[in-house]
């Protein structure tokens, strides 16, 4: 990179709510979040493609070859709306026994 800024995105924030306002349980520090992008603009708009790449780089830690279900605790959901807004939802996930013989756990 040689000290150069290659890409930058400036965003405005409206309607901010701290997680402690609606979530009593805290997300563990250092947890790598699951990231979901919803909306067609992530695939069709070049500015959104750059933003998606920057967001993934920002939340990416080390590469992992396996996923431990117990480590799936934090979900970040980025939603691109038709009226050019970007919504961010943060969820804490809890795994529960599914009650079946399947290997996949139930996520609430």
Short mmCIF file of C-alpha atoms in Angstrom, two decimals:
data_model
loop_
_atom_site.label_atom_id
_atom_site.label_comp_id
_atom_site.label_asym_id
_atom_site.label_seq_id
_atom_site.Cartn_x
_atom_site.Cartn_y
_atom_site.Cartn_z
CA UNK A 1 0.00 0.00 0.00
CA UNK A 2 3.02 2.25 0.41
CA UNK A 3 1.18 4.60 2.79
CA UNK A 4 -1.60 5.37 0.30
CA UNK A 5 -5.33 5.28 0.97
CA UNK A 6 -6.80 3.09 -1.76
CA UNK A 7 -10.52 3.09 -0.97
CA UNK A 8 -12.69 5.09 1.41
CA UNK A 9 -16.41 5.31 2.11
CA UNK A 10 -18.09 8.07 4.11
CA UNK A 11 -21.39 7.23 5.79
CA UNK A 12 -23.85 9.24 7.89
CA UNK A 13 -25.43 7.68 10.97
CA UNK A 14 -29.10 8.18 11.90
CA UNK A 15 -31.24 6.33 14.40
CA UNK A 16 -28.29 4.90 16.34
CA UNK A 17 -29.13 2.61 19.25
CA UNK A 18 -26.55 1.10 21.55
CA UNK A 19 -26.76 -2.66 21.96
CA UNK A 20 -27.18 -2.27 25.70
CA UNK A 21 -30.52 -0.50 25.06
CA UNK A 22 -32.15 -3.67 23.78
CA UNK A 23 -29.81 -6.57 24.55
CA UNK A 24 -29.08 -7.67 28.09
CA UNK A 25 -26.52 -10.33 27.18
CA UNK A 26 -23.16 -9.16 25.91
CA UNK A 27 -21.35 -10.56 22.91
CA UNK A 28 -17.97 -12.04 23.78
CA UNK A 29 -14.94 -9.91 22.93
CA UNK A 30 -12.93 -11.11 19.94
CA UNK A 31 -15.73 -13.13 18.36
CA UNK A 32 -15.58 -13.18 14.56
CA UNK A 33 -19.09 -12.20 13.37
CA UNK A 34 -21.14 -13.90 10.69
CA UNK A 35 -21.84 -11.25 8.05
CA UNK A 36 -24.91 -11.16 5.80
CA UNK A 37 -25.56 -8.70 2.96
CA UNK A 38 -29.18 -8.26 1.81
CA UNK A 39 -30.43 -6.24 -1.13
CA UNK A 40 -29.73 -6.33 -4.85
CA UNK A 41 -27.42 -3.29 -4.77
CA UNK A 42 -24.59 -5.37 -3.31
CA UNK A 43 -24.49 -7.23 -6.64
CA UNK A 44 -25.40 -4.47 -9.10
CA UNK A 45 -23.96 -1.15 -7.83
CA UNK A 46 -20.17 -0.63 -8.04
CA UNK A 47 -20.11 1.69 -5.00
CA UNK A 48 -21.89 -0.95 -2.93
CA UNK A 49 -19.48 -3.63 -4.16
CA UNK A 50 -16.54 -1.53 -2.92
CA UNK A 51 -18.32 -0.90 0.38
CA UNK A 52 -19.03 -4.63 0.79
CA UNK A 53 -15.36 -5.41 0.24
CA UNK A 54 -14.29 -2.78 2.79
CA UNK A 55 -16.79 -4.05 5.37
CA UNK A 56 -15.65 -7.63 4.93
CA UNK A 57 -12.02 -6.55 5.30
CA UNK A 58 -12.87 -4.59 8.44
CA UNK A 59 -14.60 -7.50 10.18
CA UNK A 60 -12.32 -10.24 8.85
CA UNK A 61 -9.85 -11.70 11.27
CA UNK A 62 -7.92 -14.85 10.50
CA UNK A 63 -9.03 -17.32 7.88
CA UNK A 64 -10.52 -20.49 9.32
CA UNK A 65 -10.99 -23.85 7.66
CA UNK A 66 -13.64 -25.10 10.10
CA UNK A 67 -16.53 -23.43 11.91
CA UNK A 68 -17.31 -24.35 15.49
CA UNK A 69 -21.06 -24.01 16.14
CA UNK A 70 -20.39 -22.75 19.68
CA UNK A 71 -18.40 -19.89 18.16
CA UNK A 72 -21.39 -18.65 16.14
CA UNK A 73 -22.48 -15.92 18.50
CA UNK A 74 -22.59 -12.63 16.61
CA UNK A 75 -24.39 -11.81 13.35
CA UNK A 76 -24.03 -8.54 11.42
CA UNK A 77 -26.74 -7.93 8.82
CA UNK A 78 -26.13 -5.15 6.29
CA UNK A 79 -29.23 -4.22 4.29
CA UNK A 80 -29.06 -2.04 1.15
CA UNK A 81 -32.47 -0.42 0.63
CA UNK A 82 -33.96 0.89 -2.62
CA UNK A 83 -33.94 4.46 -1.21
CA UNK A 84 -30.11 4.43 -0.85
CA UNK A 85 -29.99 3.73 2.86
CA UNK A 86 -27.68 1.20 4.45
CA UNK A 87 -29.12 -0.49 7.51
CA UNK A 88 -27.01 -2.39 10.01
CA UNK A 89 -28.55 -4.89 12.40
CA UNK A 90 -26.46 -6.66 15.02
CA UNK A 91 -27.74 -9.89 16.55
CA UNK A 92 -26.51 -12.12 19.34
CA UNK A 93 -27.19 -15.75 18.52
CA UNK A 94 -27.80 -18.51 21.03
CA UNK A 95 -27.62 -22.15 20.09
CA UNK A 96 -30.30 -24.43 21.46
CA UNK A 97 -30.76 -28.17 21.21
CA UNK A 98 -32.96 -28.92 18.24
CA UNK A 99 -34.77 -31.83 19.86
CA UNK A 100 -34.16 -34.00 16.82
CA UNK A 101 -31.45 -36.41 15.82
CA UNK A 102 -30.10 -34.01 13.20
CA UNK A 103 -26.55 -32.73 13.49
CA UNK A 104 -27.53 -29.10 12.93
CA UNK A 105 -28.38 -27.05 16.01
CA UNK A 106 -31.39 -24.77 16.29
CA UNK A 107 -30.53 -21.05 16.22
CA UNK A 108 -32.82 -18.43 17.79
#
